[in-house]
Tab-separated table of C-alpha atoms in Angstrom:
chain	number	residue	atom	x	y	z
A	313	MET	CA	0.000	0.000	0.000
A	314	ASN	CA	1.369	3.456	-0.953
A	315	ALA	CA	2.125	5.923	1.826
A	316	PRO	CA	-0.527	8.657	2.268
A	317	LYS	CA	0.589	11.769	0.403
A	318	VAL	CA	0.651	15.193	2.072
A	319	VAL	CA	1.436	18.539	0.450
A	320	LEU	CA	2.787	20.749	3.251
A	321	VAL	CA	2.913	24.553	2.815
A	322	ASP	CA	4.605	27.134	5.055
A	323	ASP	CA	6.752	30.151	4.167
A	324	ASP	CA	8.920	29.554	7.266
A	325	ALA	CA	11.682	27.163	6.130
A	326	GLU	CA	12.484	25.901	9.656
A	327	VAL	CA	8.852	25.163	10.522
A	328	LEU	CA	8.365	23.479	7.140
A	329	GLU	CA	11.366	21.209	7.619
A	330	ALA	CA	10.378	20.282	11.187
A	331	TRP	CA	6.873	19.247	10.156
A	332	ARG	CA	8.181	17.437	7.083
A	333	LEU	CA	10.433	15.259	9.247
A	334	THR	CA	7.646	14.651	11.781
A	335	LEU	CA	5.148	13.522	9.144
A	336	GLU	CA	7.669	11.372	7.299
A	337	LEU	CA	8.480	9.581	10.557
A	338	GLU	CA	4.754	8.831	10.841
A	339	GLY	CA	4.743	7.176	7.415
A	340	PHE	CA	3.472	10.016	5.216
A	341	ALA	CA	4.949	10.876	1.833
A	342	VAL	CA	5.521	14.632	2.163
A	343	ILE	CA	5.947	17.277	-0.532
A	344	ALA	CA	7.078	20.488	1.183
A	345	LYS	CA	6.493	23.865	-0.490
A	346	ARG	CA	7.097	27.425	0.680
A	347	SER	CA	4.312	29.085	-1.305
A	348	GLY	CA	0.700	28.412	-2.236
A	349	ASP	CA	1.405	28.715	-5.964
A	350	ALA	CA	4.145	26.085	-5.770
A	351	ALA	CA	1.792	23.745	-3.892
A	352	LEU	CA	-0.927	24.067	-6.550
A	353	ALA	CA	1.403	22.532	-9.136
A	354	GLU	CA	1.262	19.273	-7.124
A	355	LEU	CA	-2.540	19.070	-7.131
A	356	GLY	CA	-5.065	17.803	-9.623
A	357	ARG	CA	-8.490	16.248	-9.743
A	358	ASP	CA	-8.434	12.701	-8.319
A	359	ALA	CA	-4.994	13.267	-6.745
A	360	ALA	CA	-4.648	11.079	-3.630
A	361	VAL	CA	-3.427	13.909	-1.426
A	362	VAL	CA	-4.124	15.996	1.685
A	363	LEU	CA	-3.078	19.660	1.759
A	364	VAL	CA	-1.791	21.150	5.042
A	365	SER	CA	-1.125	24.891	4.897
A	366	ASP	CA	-0.272	27.853	7.079
A	367	VAL	CA	-2.842	30.668	6.804
A	368	ARG	CA	-0.644	33.766	6.876
A	369	MET	CA	1.821	33.687	3.995
A	370	PRO	CA	3.045	36.280	1.471
A	371	GLY	CA	1.384	36.112	-1.921
A	372	ARG	CA	-1.398	33.535	-1.934
A	373	ASP	CA	-2.398	32.980	1.707
A	374	GLY	CA	-4.085	29.906	3.163
A	375	PHE	CA	-7.610	31.047	2.298
A	376	GLY	CA	-6.569	31.887	-1.246
A	377	LEU	CA	-4.985	28.463	-1.536
A	378	LEU	CA	-8.150	26.848	-0.149
A	379	ALA	CA	-10.235	28.597	-2.838
A	380	ALA	CA	-7.845	27.493	-5.588
A	381	VAL	CA	-7.850	23.879	-4.380
A	382	THR	CA	-11.650	23.888	-4.162
A	383	ALA	CA	-11.756	24.981	-7.808
A	384	ILE	CA	-9.509	22.045	-8.766
A	385	ASP	CA	-11.381	19.447	-6.709
A	386	PRO	CA	-13.652	20.411	-3.784
A	387	GLU	CA	-13.116	16.978	-2.190
A	388	ILE	CA	-9.372	17.439	-1.597
A	389	PRO	CA	-9.042	17.802	2.205
A	390	VAL	CA	-7.399	21.082	3.239
A	391	VAL	CA	-6.142	21.548	6.814
A	392	LEU	CA	-5.365	25.176	7.716
A	393	ILE	CA	-2.958	26.084	10.535
A	394	THR	CA	-2.622	29.530	12.132
A	395	GLY	CA	-1.240	31.192	15.207
A	396	HIS	CA	-3.931	33.880	15.053
A	397	ALA	CA	-7.034	31.726	15.467
A	398	ASP	CA	-10.427	32.945	16.549
A	399	VAL	CA	-13.941	31.584	16.179
A	400	PRO	CA	-14.974	33.834	13.228
A	401	MET	CA	-11.861	32.812	11.291
A	402	ALA	CA	-12.507	29.149	12.054
A	403	VAL	CA	-16.143	29.404	10.992
A	404	LYS	CA	-15.033	31.118	7.774
A	405	ALA	CA	-12.574	28.282	7.099
A	406	ILE	CA	-15.219	25.591	7.596
A	407	ARG	CA	-17.775	27.493	5.525
A	408	GLU	CA	-15.301	27.798	2.662
A	409	GLY	CA	-14.644	24.066	2.683
A	410	ALA	CA	-11.627	23.455	4.934
A	411	TRP	CA	-11.373	19.940	6.355
A	412	ASP	CA	-10.135	21.250	9.712
A	413	PHE	CA	-8.675	24.362	11.319
A	414	VAL	CA	-5.754	23.961	13.739
A	415	GLU	CA	-4.296	26.513	16.135
A	416	LYS	CA	-0.555	27.008	16.653
A	417	PRO	CA	1.345	25.631	18.357
A	418	ALA	CA	-0.210	22.533	16.817
A	419	ASP	CA	-0.371	19.411	18.971
A	420	PRO	CA	1.567	16.850	16.848
A	421	VAL	CA	-0.607	13.927	17.969
A	422	ARG	CA	-3.857	15.693	17.091
A	423	LEU	CA	-2.535	17.071	13.803
A	424	ILE	CA	-1.255	13.661	12.715
A	425	GLU	CA	-4.614	12.078	13.598
A	426	THR	CA	-6.420	14.819	11.648
A	427	ILE	CA	-4.237	14.150	8.597
A	428	ARG	CA	-4.787	10.381	8.901
A	429	ARG	CA	-8.565	10.842	8.930
A	430	ALA	CA	-8.337	13.251	6.007
A	431	SER	CA	-6.196	10.762	4.057
A	432	GLU	CA	-8.702	7.990	4.686
A	433	TYR	CA	-11.542	10.257	3.566
A	434	ARG	CA	-9.659	11.125	0.375
A	435	ARG	CA	-9.007	7.436	-0.278
A	436	LEU	CA	-12.737	6.704	0.056
A	437	ILE	CA	-13.620	9.578	-2.276
A	438	ILE	CA	-11.293	8.304	-4.992
A	439	GLU	CA	-12.498	4.738	-4.472
A	440	ASN	CA	-16.114	5.903	-4.681
A	441	ARG	CA	-15.410	7.717	-7.944
A	442	SER	CA	-13.740	4.631	-9.345
A	443	LEU	CA	-16.688	2.441	-8.357
A	444	LYS	CA	-19.131	4.881	-9.935
A	445	ALA	CA	-17.190	4.910	-13.158
A	446	GLY	CA	-17.075	1.110	-13.121
A	447	ALA	CA	-20.790	0.880	-12.404
A	448	HIS	CA	-21.536	2.682	-15.678
A	449	PRO	CA	-18.977	1.305	-18.153
A	450	GLU	CA	-21.380	1.890	-21.036
A	451	ASP	CA	-22.154	5.461	-19.925
A	452	PRO	CA	-19.382	7.181	-17.932
A	453	TRP	CA	-21.471	10.362	-17.999
A	454	ALA	CA	-23.904	8.830	-15.516
A	455	ALA	CA	-21.143	8.832	-12.897
A	456	ARG	CA	-20.408	12.523	-13.480
A	457	VAL	CA	-23.858	14.030	-14.036
A	458	VAL	CA	-26.011	12.216	-11.471
A	459	GLY	CA	-29.740	11.729	-11.980
A	460	HIS	CA	-32.403	9.626	-13.696
A	461	SER	CA	-34.842	12.360	-14.731
A	462	PRO	CA	-35.553	13.004	-18.439
A	463	ALA	CA	-34.073	16.514	-18.121
A	464	VAL	CA	-30.743	15.175	-16.851
A	465	ALA	CA	-30.742	12.327	-19.388
A	466	ARG	CA	-31.087	14.913	-22.181
A	467	LEU	CA	-28.297	17.004	-20.681
A	468	ARG	CA	-25.961	13.996	-20.493
A	469	SER	CA	-26.736	13.090	-24.091
A	470	ARG	CA	-25.893	16.570	-25.360
A	471	LEU	CA	-22.721	16.757	-23.276
A	472	ALA	CA	-21.570	13.415	-24.709
A	473	LEU	CA	-22.138	14.683	-28.258
A	474	LEU	CA	-20.032	17.791	-27.587
A	475	ALA	CA	-17.207	16.197	-25.587
A	476	ASP	CA	-14.855	15.540	-28.513
A	477	ALA	CA	-15.757	18.697	-30.427
A	478	ASP	CA	-13.749	21.894	-30.086
A	479	THR	CA	-16.906	23.976	-30.236
A	480	ASP	CA	-17.209	26.652	-27.566
A	481	VAL	CA	-20.148	26.024	-25.228
A	482	LEU	CA	-22.347	28.335	-23.156
A	483	LEU	CA	-23.899	26.791	-20.042
A	484	PHE	CA	-27.031	28.548	-18.829
A	485	GLY	CA	-28.628	27.785	-15.490
A	486	GLU	CA	-29.601	29.100	-12.098
A	487	THR	CA	-27.162	29.303	-9.208
A	488	GLY	CA	-26.217	25.851	-7.917
A	489	THR	CA	-27.444	23.814	-10.906
A	490	GLY	CA	-24.022	22.261	-11.549
A	491	LYS	CA	-22.568	24.341	-14.369
A	492	GLU	CA	-18.980	23.673	-13.319
A	493	VAL	CA	-19.734	19.947	-12.934
A	494	ALA	CA	-20.942	19.911	-16.547
A	495	ALA	CA	-17.894	21.889	-17.717
A	496	ARG	CA	-15.494	19.527	-15.955
A	497	ALA	CA	-17.280	16.529	-17.454
A	498	LEU	CA	-16.902	17.998	-20.962
A	499	HIS	CA	-13.182	18.344	-20.324
A	500	ASP	CA	-12.468	15.106	-18.441
A	501	LEU	CA	-14.430	12.881	-20.839
A	502	GLY	CA	-13.475	14.702	-24.020
A	503	ASN	CA	-10.453	14.778	-26.317
A	504	ARG	CA	-8.841	17.583	-24.269
A	505	ARG	CA	-8.598	15.535	-21.084
A	506	ALA	CA	-4.778	15.487	-21.235
A	507	GLY	CA	-4.703	19.301	-21.075
A	508	ARG	CA	-5.508	21.615	-18.203
A	509	PHE	CA	-8.959	22.571	-16.983
A	510	VAL	CA	-8.570	26.202	-15.929
A	511	ALA	CA	-11.502	27.774	-14.078
A	512	VAL	CA	-11.962	31.548	-13.757
A	513	ASN	CA	-14.778	33.172	-11.797
A	514	CYS	CA	-15.230	36.457	-13.642
A	515	GLY	CA	-17.304	37.892	-10.808
A	516	ALA	CA	-14.608	37.302	-8.188
A	517	ILE	CA	-11.749	39.187	-9.888
A	518	PRO	CA	-11.457	42.989	-9.423
A	519	GLU	CA	-12.042	44.938	-12.626
A	520	THR	CA	-8.517	46.394	-12.479
A	521	MET	CA	-6.964	42.913	-12.433
A	522	ILE	CA	-9.085	40.828	-14.800
A	523	GLU	CA	-7.143	41.600	-17.991
A	524	SER	CA	-3.855	40.691	-16.311
A	525	GLU	CA	-5.469	37.552	-14.887
A	526	LEU	CA	-6.791	36.427	-18.280
A	527	PHE	CA	-4.062	37.584	-20.673
A	528	GLY	CA	-1.002	37.805	-18.423
A	529	HIS	CA	1.569	40.587	-18.391
A	530	GLU	CA	5.241	41.298	-18.907
A	531	ALA	CA	7.528	42.630	-16.191
A	532	GLY	CA	7.086	46.397	-15.902
A	533	ALA	CA	3.739	46.439	-17.743
A	534	PHE	CA	2.252	48.427	-14.865
A	535	THR	CA	3.128	49.490	-11.329
A	536	GLY	CA	3.782	46.392	-9.238
A	537	ALA	CA	4.377	44.059	-12.215
A	538	ARG	CA	7.803	42.909	-11.095
A	539	GLU	CA	7.946	39.754	-13.213
A	540	ARG	CA	6.236	38.086	-16.154
A	541	ARG	CA	2.900	36.417	-15.438
A	542	ILE	CA	1.258	33.787	-17.637
A	543	GLY	CA	-2.456	34.497	-17.955
A	544	LYS	CA	-5.264	31.977	-17.577
A	545	ILE	CA	-5.943	31.816	-21.333
A	546	GLU	CA	-2.340	30.966	-22.147
A	547	HIS	CA	-2.161	28.560	-19.197
A	548	ALA	CA	-5.208	26.701	-20.558
A	549	SER	CA	-3.709	26.203	-24.013
A	550	GLY	CA	-4.204	22.581	-25.043
A	551	GLY	CA	-7.105	22.227	-22.627
A	552	THR	CA	-10.298	23.960	-21.517
A	553	LEU	CA	-10.890	27.465	-20.149
A	554	PHE	CA	-14.015	27.680	-17.967
A	555	LEU	CA	-15.342	31.219	-17.557
A	556	ASP	CA	-17.910	31.220	-14.773
A	557	GLU	CA	-20.274	34.174	-14.219
A	558	ILE	CA	-19.194	35.608	-17.557
A	559	GLU	CA	-22.005	38.170	-17.319
A	560	SER	CA	-19.818	39.923	-14.696
A	561	MET	CA	-16.878	40.490	-17.068
A	562	PRO	CA	-16.080	44.208	-17.598
A	563	MET	CA	-16.618	45.641	-21.090
A	564	ALA	CA	-12.913	46.310	-21.722
A	565	ALA	CA	-12.043	42.691	-21.018
A	566	GLN	CA	-14.929	41.556	-23.239
A	567	VAL	CA	-13.358	43.359	-26.212
A	568	ARG	CA	-10.049	41.554	-25.769
A	569	LEU	CA	-11.766	38.223	-25.105
A	570	LEU	CA	-13.775	38.524	-28.333
A	571	ARG	CA	-10.586	38.970	-30.340
A	572	ALA	CA	-8.955	36.039	-28.573
A	573	LEU	CA	-11.960	33.825	-29.334
A	574	GLN	CA	-12.030	34.838	-32.984
A	575	GLU	CA	-8.308	34.539	-33.688
A	576	ARG	CA	-7.113	32.178	-30.955
A	577	ARG	CA	-4.216	34.559	-30.368
A	578	ILE	CA	-3.434	36.832	-27.402
A	579	GLU	CA	-0.959	39.485	-26.333
A	580	ARG	CA	0.249	39.794	-22.765
A	581	LEU	CA	-0.135	43.259	-21.231
A	582	GLY	CA	3.014	45.255	-22.007
A	583	SER	CA	3.952	43.094	-25.006
A	584	ASN	CA	3.571	43.452	-28.779
A	585	LYS	CA	4.138	39.759	-29.433
A	586	GLU	CA	1.137	37.632	-30.384
A	587	ILE	CA	0.891	34.165	-28.844
A	588	ALA	CA	-1.179	31.404	-30.449
A	589	VAL	CA	-3.401	29.509	-28.022
A	590	ASP	CA	-5.258	26.237	-28.512
A	591	ILE	CA	-8.211	26.471	-26.159
A	592	ARG	CA	-11.806	25.463	-25.855
A	593	ILE	CA	-14.029	27.974	-24.059
A	594	VAL	CA	-16.833	26.805	-21.806
A	595	ALA	CA	-18.660	29.822	-20.391
A	596	ALA	CA	-21.351	29.773	-17.716
A	597	THR	CA	-24.031	32.285	-16.820
A	598	LYS	CA	-27.212	32.564	-14.801
A	599	THR	CA	-28.294	35.599	-16.850
A	600	ASP	CA	-29.928	35.864	-20.290
A	601	LEU	CA	-26.934	37.350	-22.122
A	602	ALA	CA	-29.004	38.416	-25.151
A	603	ALA	CA	-31.344	40.432	-22.931
A	604	LEU	CA	-28.366	41.839	-21.028
A	605	ALA	CA	-26.769	42.901	-24.332
A	606	LYS	CA	-29.945	44.692	-25.429
A	607	ALA	CA	-29.887	46.595	-22.131
A	608	GLY	CA	-26.279	47.630	-22.802
A	609	GLY	CA	-24.748	45.458	-20.103
A	610	PHE	CA	-22.890	43.015	-22.378
A	611	ARG	CA	-21.349	43.084	-25.862
A	612	GLU	CA	-23.788	41.723	-28.427
A	613	ASP	CA	-21.038	40.431	-30.721
A	614	LEU	CA	-19.537	38.453	-27.832
A	615	VAL	CA	-22.953	36.913	-27.127
A	616	TYR	CA	-23.097	35.663	-30.727
A	617	ARG	CA	-19.533	34.324	-30.503
A	618	LEU	CA	-20.192	32.447	-27.267
A	619	ASN	CA	-23.626	31.239	-28.252
A	620	VAL	CA	-22.483	28.586	-30.753
A	621	VAL	CA	-24.014	25.887	-28.562
A	622	THR	CA	-26.067	26.651	-25.439
A	623	LEU	CA	-26.896	23.976	-22.881
A	624	ARG	CA	-29.577	24.734	-20.310
A	625	LEU	CA	-29.085	23.075	-16.928
A	626	PRO	CA	-32.403	22.218	-15.272
A	627	PRO	CA	-33.187	23.597	-11.806
A	628	LEU	CA	-33.884	21.058	-9.089
A	629	ARG	CA	-37.612	21.848	-9.076
A	630	ASP	CA	-37.770	20.487	-12.651
A	631	ARG	CA	-36.075	17.214	-11.697
A	632	ARG	CA	-37.619	16.399	-8.322
A	633	GLU	CA	-37.388	12.671	-8.994
A	634	ASP	CA	-33.590	13.030	-8.682
A	635	ILE	CA	-33.725	14.499	-5.169
A	636	PRO	CA	-33.527	11.168	-3.223
A	637	LEU	CA	-30.631	9.902	-5.354
A	638	LEU	CA	-28.702	13.161	-5.072
A	639	PHE	CA	-29.372	13.523	-1.339
A	640	GLN	CA	-28.167	9.964	-0.654
A	641	HIS	CA	-25.106	10.584	-2.827
A	642	PHE	CA	-24.141	13.720	-0.901
A	643	LEU	CA	-24.979	12.083	2.424
A	644	SER	CA	-22.596	9.195	1.611
A	645	LEU	CA	-19.792	11.626	0.758
A	646	ALA	CA	-20.339	13.589	3.978
A	647	ALA	CA	-20.442	10.380	6.033
A	648	ALA	CA	-17.182	9.160	4.515
A	649	ARG	CA	-15.596	12.461	5.397
A	650	VAL	CA	-16.298	12.085	9.124
A	651	GLY	CA	-15.753	8.319	9.179
A	652	ARG	CA	-19.395	7.326	9.636
A	653	SER	CA	-21.866	5.138	7.800
A	654	ALA	CA	-24.560	7.038	5.917
A	655	PRO	CA	-27.948	6.555	7.624
A	656	PRO	CA	-30.897	5.241	5.569
A	657	LEU	CA	-33.415	7.763	4.294
A	658	GLY	CA	-36.810	7.527	5.976
A	659	ARG	CA	-40.084	8.113	4.177
A	660	ASP	CA	-40.878	11.239	6.211
A	661	LEU	CA	-37.519	12.797	5.363
A	662	LEU	CA	-37.947	12.050	1.653
A	663	GLN	CA	-41.393	13.644	1.684
A	664	ARG	CA	-40.022	16.764	3.372
A	665	LEU	CA	-37.169	16.959	0.868
A	666	ALA	CA	-39.616	16.703	-2.018
A	667	ARG	CA	-41.704	19.596	-0.648
A	668	GLN	CA	-38.772	22.013	-0.485
A	669	ASP	CA	-38.373	24.723	-3.123
A	670	TRP	CA	-34.532	24.443	-3.215
A	671	PRO	CA	-33.797	27.919	-4.664
A	672	GLY	CA	-30.094	27.097	-4.325
A	673	ASN	CA	-30.633	23.922	-6.359
A	674	VAL	CA	-28.136	21.029	-6.153
A	675	ARG	CA	-25.622	23.049	-4.127
A	676	GLU	CA	-28.272	23.767	-1.490
A	677	LEU	CA	-29.282	20.091	-1.435
A	678	ARG	CA	-25.675	19.090	-0.851
A	679	ASN	CA	-25.385	21.493	2.088
A	680	ALA	CA	-28.647	20.131	3.513
A	681	ALA	CA	-27.294	16.570	3.311
A	682	GLU	CA	-24.182	17.552	5.253
A	683	ARG	CA	-26.244	19.339	7.912
A	684	SER	CA	-28.548	16.316	8.148
A	685	LEU	CA	-25.602	14.062	8.927
A	686	LEU	CA	-24.670	16.414	11.785
A	687	GLY	CA	-28.226	16.355	13.121
A	688	MET	CA	-28.865	19.920	11.968
A	689	ASP	CA	-31.761	19.258	9.601
A	690	GLU	CA	-34.128	21.943	10.876
A	691	ASP	CA	-33.931	23.684	7.504
A	692	PHE	CA	-36.392	21.235	5.945
A	693	GLU	CA	-38.915	20.702	8.708
A	694	ASP	CA	-42.427	19.748	7.628
A	695	THR	CA	-44.276	23.044	7.153
A	696	ASP	CA	-47.636	21.224	7.002
A	697	ALA	CA	-47.304	19.651	10.413
A	698	GLY	CA	-49.296	22.390	12.151
A	699	PRO	CA	-48.345	25.242	14.504
A	700	ALA	CA	-45.175	25.089	16.556
A	701	ALA	CA	-45.360	24.190	20.191
A	702	THR	CA	-46.131	27.086	22.529
A	703	ASP	CA	-43.960	28.049	25.460
A	704	GLY	CA	-46.180	26.043	27.764
A	705	ALA	CA	-46.016	22.851	25.692
A	706	GLU	CA	-43.836	19.941	26.688
A	707	ARG	CA	-40.480	19.940	24.886
A	708	SER	CA	-39.543	17.111	22.535
A	709	LEU	CA	-36.636	14.794	23.293
A	710	GLU	CA	-34.654	16.402	20.470
A	711	GLU	CA	-35.119	19.867	22.011
A	712	LEU	CA	-34.102	18.619	25.455
A	713	VAL	CA	-30.961	16.980	24.037
A	714	ALA	CA	-30.045	20.213	22.188
A	715	ILE	CA	-30.476	22.283	25.368
A	716	ALA	CA	-28.325	19.874	27.354
A	717	GLU	CA	-25.655	19.821	24.635
A	718	ALA	CA	-25.501	23.615	24.448
A	719	GLU	CA	-25.189	23.896	28.235
A	720	GLY	CA	-22.484	21.216	28.312
A	721	ILE	CA	-20.407	22.876	25.589
A	722	GLY	CA	-20.769	26.300	27.240
A	723	ALA	CA	-19.627	24.887	30.576
A	724	ALA	CA	-16.638	23.137	28.974
A	725	LEU	CA	-15.571	26.345	27.206
A	726	LYS	CA	-15.748	28.193	30.523
A	727	ARG	CA	-13.707	25.511	32.328
A	728	HIS	CA	-10.986	25.679	29.696
A	729	ASN	CA	-10.874	29.479	29.428
A	730	GLY	CA	-12.424	29.489	25.934
A	731	ARG	CA	-9.537	27.527	24.367
A	732	ILE	CA	-11.032	25.719	21.406
A	733	GLY	CA	-8.434	22.964	20.974
A	734	VAL	CA	-8.380	21.999	24.671
A	735	THR	CA	-12.188	22.084	24.898
A	736	ALA	CA	-12.594	19.874	21.813
A	737	ALA	CA	-10.126	17.350	23.241
A	738	ALA	CA	-11.920	17.313	26.598
A	739	LEU	CA	-15.273	16.699	24.884
A	740	GLY	CA	-13.798	13.990	22.637
A	741	ILE	CA	-14.729	15.739	19.381
A	742	THR	CA	-12.812	17.436	16.570
A	743	ARG	CA	-12.297	21.175	16.385
A	744	LYS	CA	-14.489	21.258	13.298
A	745	THR	CA	-17.380	19.562	15.126
A	746	LEU	CA	-16.973	21.952	18.055
A	747	TYR	CA	-16.990	25.005	15.783
A	748	LEU	CA	-20.155	23.792	14.059
A	749	LYS	CA	-21.932	23.149	17.357
A	750	MET	CA	-20.843	26.528	18.744
A	751	ARG	CA	-22.217	28.172	15.630
A	752	ARG	CA	-25.481	26.234	15.959
A	753	TYR	CA	-26.007	27.284	19.577
A	754	GLY	CA	-24.610	30.811	19.246
A	755	LEU	CA	-21.646	30.138	21.542
A	756	SER	CA	-18.166	31.662	21.488
A	757	GLY	CA	-15.054	31.248	23.567
A	758	SER	CA	-15.187	34.861	24.764
A	759	ALA	CA	-18.871	34.621	25.656
A	760	ALA	CA	-18.172	31.554	27.771
A	761	LEU	CA	-15.595	33.492	29.759
A	762	ALA	CA	-18.016	36.343	30.411
A	763	ASP	CA	-20.741	34.159	31.963
């Protein structure tokens, strides 16, 4: 059996070397890097790896690295370490997808156990993906775009037809419908699979930086450009460039993008040299680009250039028959992550799931599955069950357990002076579980001290 692989990131050379030796003595295969950008080169979808990173680093910090890793593969476990921990920062880390959040000085025993659990989770994820692919040898798309509804079957069929074509594709769908999942499937199952899949969220990049981000720049092109930077378009050459939220792209960048799409050539900022690029563009939007163009908010000629083939991704309300399958799928992934077995779905729960509107679509359903595993499924209570109990009514067992749990956690925080790591150890739970429960009950380490 191969040793579990860990990519370790810290800008402090001495700290990096100390942790590298410690983890190698525990049987891990360690790749040590002093920057987030260097670490990203070691990562890819389906890589059997755990990332452990310091939060405060020059350049790309731990949260920036977490976002980049999530874009590559959201199921790669990321453990963040910081000497400046507080509850809001920890909650932010968990919300943004971190596996765990560890305070410095890190307890070696607890950190090693955290990495072991993360490695086992990653192994199960990769194994699960392999089993899914094997379960559909005649239709690998069924393992990537999950669902049995006619709407999803049509989507899979059209994706399969386009996979080996170099035609640019526009994906249109509401928030959370799985546009990036579809884009990744086009790349991974198409003739560009050997190239890079480069994802850019056009709405997340400041207007002053987007042209440099897309087209790159030469050293000295503008104030602060100390060295050459390869842009996302050039980096994606030979593969696929995914432009998410393209409706947010500034007009100036749209002009340059149109030329790049038409000629498949770019110029870095500050350069007169044209560079040929071999890319396929997959763009995604939740907005009617034609209507936006008529209102003056988007270039009409770029709409026509992007709109060679448009695929509409169905919202969850139009594929309700897929809800049980998707919920069980996400529940199994969440259970594997915390080392549990996924519980069976009861009839009452399935009925409540079916009655939900799910405005956040598949992404919201996934979040609900994870909360359900943690016993935090109040978000889809049965609204037809009648009025809530009054103050004078007898409390349910679930309410009594929640009250007792909140009181117990508050008391433990007070006993241990609000120290999260020590309190979690005393309660026999992980820091992540403690943070989630504190958030659920409105607790904080400082509040516990003030009682």
